[in-house]
């Protein structure tokens, strides 16, 4: 059953660098009241950087919440008002040192719909040229090249846990190799 919720009040309870946490009171269709806690996030972009031999350029980065290094596609947070395509182009250059002749939109992903407003936009970058990385201060990551087929297998074998990376690898693989299910 579809249910609308009417916001009765909203209180910002945390104002962080990356996220803002809100606690709202809402009225449900049946008249009951409920509390909703959620994070406002500016959103982000991820990029499947694919060379002519179908190798993906991935980054390895320590992720503090999990206490370990994860393998991911290049990605970054949108600045307020920033165009997501421009953000993707910027992040690819910063993290991998690459530019792309072709930068194709693959859609968007809502990674945590129950409590977060984040939307991640996905791009396929091809016809790559390489230069130097331009990492942000305090950003430490390594770049590795993985064949697309191998990256797809890693996703299917639960060896890449990051949702944006899983989704963009699967979309890219099915786009290039047929995806009729």
Tab-separated table of C-alpha atoms in Angstrom:
chain	number	residue	atom	x	y	z
A	1	UNK	CA	0.000	0.000	0.000
A	2	UNK	CA	1.292	3.433	-0.958
A	3	UNK	CA	1.568	5.878	1.904
A	4	UNK	CA	2.293	9.601	1.914
A	5	UNK	CA	3.917	11.275	4.857
A	6	UNK	CA	3.312	14.919	5.735
A	7	UNK	CA	6.177	16.730	7.451
A	8	UNK	CA	5.001	18.387	10.674
A	9	UNK	CA	8.368	19.584	11.993
A	10	UNK	CA	12.047	19.347	11.143
A	11	UNK	CA	15.075	19.808	13.369
A	12	UNK	CA	18.680	19.742	12.220
A	13	UNK	CA	20.555	17.896	14.946
A	14	UNK	CA	24.022	17.731	13.366
A	15	UNK	CA	25.790	19.965	10.837
A	16	UNK	CA	28.894	18.188	9.563
A	17	UNK	CA	31.401	18.795	6.811
A	18	UNK	CA	29.919	16.109	4.550
A	19	UNK	CA	26.489	15.389	6.019
A	20	UNK	CA	23.679	17.056	7.917
A	21	UNK	CA	21.461	14.978	10.225
A	22	UNK	CA	17.767	15.807	10.630
A	23	UNK	CA	15.004	14.567	12.904
A	24	UNK	CA	11.507	15.185	11.561
A	25	UNK	CA	8.043	14.492	12.850
A	26	UNK	CA	5.621	13.304	10.171
A	27	UNK	CA	1.946	12.457	9.940
A	28	UNK	CA	1.043	9.229	8.167
A	29	UNK	CA	-2.024	8.696	5.945
A	30	UNK	CA	-3.827	7.035	8.854
A	31	UNK	CA	-3.274	10.058	11.130
A	32	UNK	CA	-0.538	8.491	13.249
A	33	UNK	CA	2.642	10.439	13.913
A	34	UNK	CA	6.141	9.063	13.411
A	35	UNK	CA	9.735	10.220	13.676
A	36	UNK	CA	12.078	10.171	10.700
A	37	UNK	CA	15.831	10.594	11.089
A	38	UNK	CA	17.760	11.132	7.884
A	39	UNK	CA	20.984	12.450	6.462
A	40	UNK	CA	21.108	15.199	3.855
A	41	UNK	CA	24.042	14.564	1.548
A	42	UNK	CA	24.980	16.629	-1.530
A	43	UNK	CA	25.376	13.511	-3.684
A	44	UNK	CA	28.250	12.214	-5.696
A	45	UNK	CA	29.573	10.747	-8.897
A	46	UNK	CA	31.400	7.561	-9.823
A	47	UNK	CA	33.216	6.769	-13.045
A	48	UNK	CA	33.961	3.524	-14.855
A	49	UNK	CA	37.197	4.515	-16.618
A	50	UNK	CA	37.653	1.914	-19.351
A	51	UNK	CA	40.601	1.734	-21.740
A	52	UNK	CA	40.599	0.285	-25.258
A	53	UNK	CA	41.544	-3.185	-23.941
A	54	UNK	CA	38.546	-3.186	-21.537
A	55	UNK	CA	40.604	-2.562	-18.422
A	56	UNK	CA	38.951	-0.598	-15.630
A	57	UNK	CA	40.995	1.900	-13.655
A	58	UNK	CA	40.170	1.376	-10.001
A	59	UNK	CA	41.369	3.059	-6.831
A	60	UNK	CA	42.390	1.500	-3.546
A	61	UNK	CA	41.648	3.696	-0.565
A	62	UNK	CA	41.518	3.260	3.202
A	63	UNK	CA	37.910	3.656	4.375
A	64	UNK	CA	37.840	4.647	8.008
A	65	UNK	CA	34.321	3.364	8.898
A	66	UNK	CA	35.379	-0.160	7.844
A	67	UNK	CA	38.985	0.055	9.008
A	68	UNK	CA	40.424	-1.305	5.776
A	69	UNK	CA	41.425	-0.538	2.218
A	70	UNK	CA	38.639	-0.994	-0.333
A	71	UNK	CA	38.839	-1.241	-4.116
A	72	UNK	CA	36.452	1.186	-5.796
A	73	UNK	CA	35.890	3.070	-9.009
A	74	UNK	CA	37.008	6.720	-9.001
A	75	UNK	CA	34.347	8.791	-7.273
A	76	UNK	CA	33.702	11.938	-5.345
A	77	UNK	CA	31.245	14.162	-3.560
A	78	UNK	CA	29.403	16.899	-5.382
A	79	UNK	CA	30.030	20.435	-4.265
A	80	UNK	CA	26.825	22.403	-3.636
A	81	UNK	CA	25.433	23.437	-7.037
A	82	UNK	CA	28.064	21.515	-9.015
A	83	UNK	CA	27.050	19.755	-12.244
A	84	UNK	CA	27.468	15.996	-11.770
A	85	UNK	CA	29.096	15.508	-15.182
A	86	UNK	CA	31.709	18.154	-14.380
A	87	UNK	CA	32.279	16.530	-10.979
A	88	UNK	CA	32.898	13.162	-12.648
A	89	UNK	CA	35.370	14.684	-15.100
A	90	UNK	CA	37.163	16.395	-12.201
A	91	UNK	CA	37.293	13.253	-10.037
A	92	UNK	CA	38.640	11.120	-12.888
A	93	UNK	CA	41.451	13.627	-13.444
A	94	UNK	CA	42.197	14.012	-9.724
A	95	UNK	CA	42.150	10.337	-8.741
A	96	UNK	CA	43.423	8.543	-11.849
A	97	UNK	CA	45.107	11.348	-13.785
A	98	UNK	CA	42.917	10.590	-16.795
A	99	UNK	CA	40.734	12.511	-19.190
A	100	UNK	CA	38.142	10.921	-21.480
A	101	UNK	CA	37.057	11.745	-25.010
A	102	UNK	CA	33.724	10.032	-24.307
A	103	UNK	CA	31.863	10.543	-21.021
A	104	UNK	CA	28.526	8.715	-21.111
A	105	UNK	CA	25.846	8.969	-18.438
A	106	UNK	CA	24.732	5.554	-17.108
A	107	UNK	CA	22.078	6.735	-14.657
A	108	UNK	CA	21.941	7.221	-10.937
A	109	UNK	CA	21.928	5.145	-7.776
A	110	UNK	CA	20.233	5.780	-4.417
A	111	UNK	CA	22.613	3.845	-2.118
A	112	UNK	CA	20.733	4.105	1.203
A	113	UNK	CA	17.100	5.069	0.658
A	114	UNK	CA	15.884	4.528	4.227
A	115	UNK	CA	17.881	7.323	5.862
A	116	UNK	CA	20.006	9.243	3.344
A	117	UNK	CA	19.279	11.676	0.482
A	118	UNK	CA	22.505	10.808	-1.371
A	119	UNK	CA	22.229	10.209	-5.110
A	120	UNK	CA	25.274	8.901	-6.983
A	121	UNK	CA	25.499	9.618	-10.717
A	122	UNK	CA	27.365	7.063	-12.840
A	123	UNK	CA	29.464	7.681	-15.945
A	124	UNK	CA	31.340	5.499	-18.410
A	125	UNK	CA	34.577	7.178	-19.500
A	126	UNK	CA	36.294	5.832	-22.626
A	127	UNK	CA	38.982	6.914	-25.090
A	128	UNK	CA	41.237	7.749	-22.175
A	129	UNK	CA	44.375	9.889	-22.045
A	130	UNK	CA	46.609	9.848	-19.009
A	131	UNK	CA	48.563	12.471	-17.126
A	132	UNK	CA	49.263	13.024	-13.447
A	133	UNK	CA	46.963	12.540	-10.472
A	134	UNK	CA	45.891	15.666	-8.605
A	135	UNK	CA	44.796	14.283	-5.240
A	136	UNK	CA	43.183	16.497	-2.627
A	137	UNK	CA	45.258	17.314	0.439
A	138	UNK	CA	44.895	14.405	2.835
A	139	UNK	CA	43.723	12.034	0.090
A	140	UNK	CA	45.834	8.902	-0.312
A	141	UNK	CA	44.936	6.265	-2.859
A	142	UNK	CA	46.518	3.921	-5.318
A	143	UNK	CA	45.384	3.226	-8.863
A	144	UNK	CA	45.174	-0.270	-10.294
A	145	UNK	CA	44.067	-1.617	-13.635
A	146	UNK	CA	41.675	-4.580	-13.635
A	147	UNK	CA	40.178	-6.251	-16.724
A	148	UNK	CA	36.436	-5.532	-16.861
A	149	UNK	CA	35.600	-9.240	-16.962
A	150	UNK	CA	37.722	-9.845	-13.845
A	151	UNK	CA	36.079	-6.876	-12.072
A	152	UNK	CA	32.659	-8.328	-12.922
A	153	UNK	CA	33.740	-11.690	-11.478
A	154	UNK	CA	34.989	-9.957	-8.305
A	155	UNK	CA	31.565	-8.348	-7.893
A	156	UNK	CA	29.761	-11.641	-8.462
A	157	UNK	CA	32.084	-13.376	-5.953
A	158	UNK	CA	31.382	-10.750	-3.271
A	159	UNK	CA	34.954	-9.480	-3.333
A	160	UNK	CA	33.973	-5.849	-4.035
A	161	UNK	CA	31.506	-4.742	-1.340
A	162	UNK	CA	31.074	-1.071	-2.350
A	163	UNK	CA	27.588	-0.550	-3.836
A	164	UNK	CA	28.444	2.170	-6.353
A	165	UNK	CA	31.376	0.115	-7.632
A	166	UNK	CA	29.255	-3.016	-7.932
A	167	UNK	CA	26.506	-1.212	-9.814
A	168	UNK	CA	28.689	0.638	-12.294
A	169	UNK	CA	30.766	-2.464	-13.051
A	170	UNK	CA	27.609	-4.479	-13.703
A	171	UNK	CA	26.054	-1.740	-15.856
A	172	UNK	CA	29.261	-1.331	-17.849
A	173	UNK	CA	29.714	-5.075	-18.320
A	174	UNK	CA	26.117	-5.605	-19.474
A	175	UNK	CA	26.221	-2.547	-21.722
A	176	UNK	CA	29.283	-3.863	-23.539
A	177	UNK	CA	28.512	-7.603	-23.503
A	178	UNK	CA	24.760	-7.756	-23.745
A	179	UNK	CA	22.620	-8.008	-20.734
A	180	UNK	CA	19.477	-9.753	-21.703
A	181	UNK	CA	18.074	-11.527	-18.727
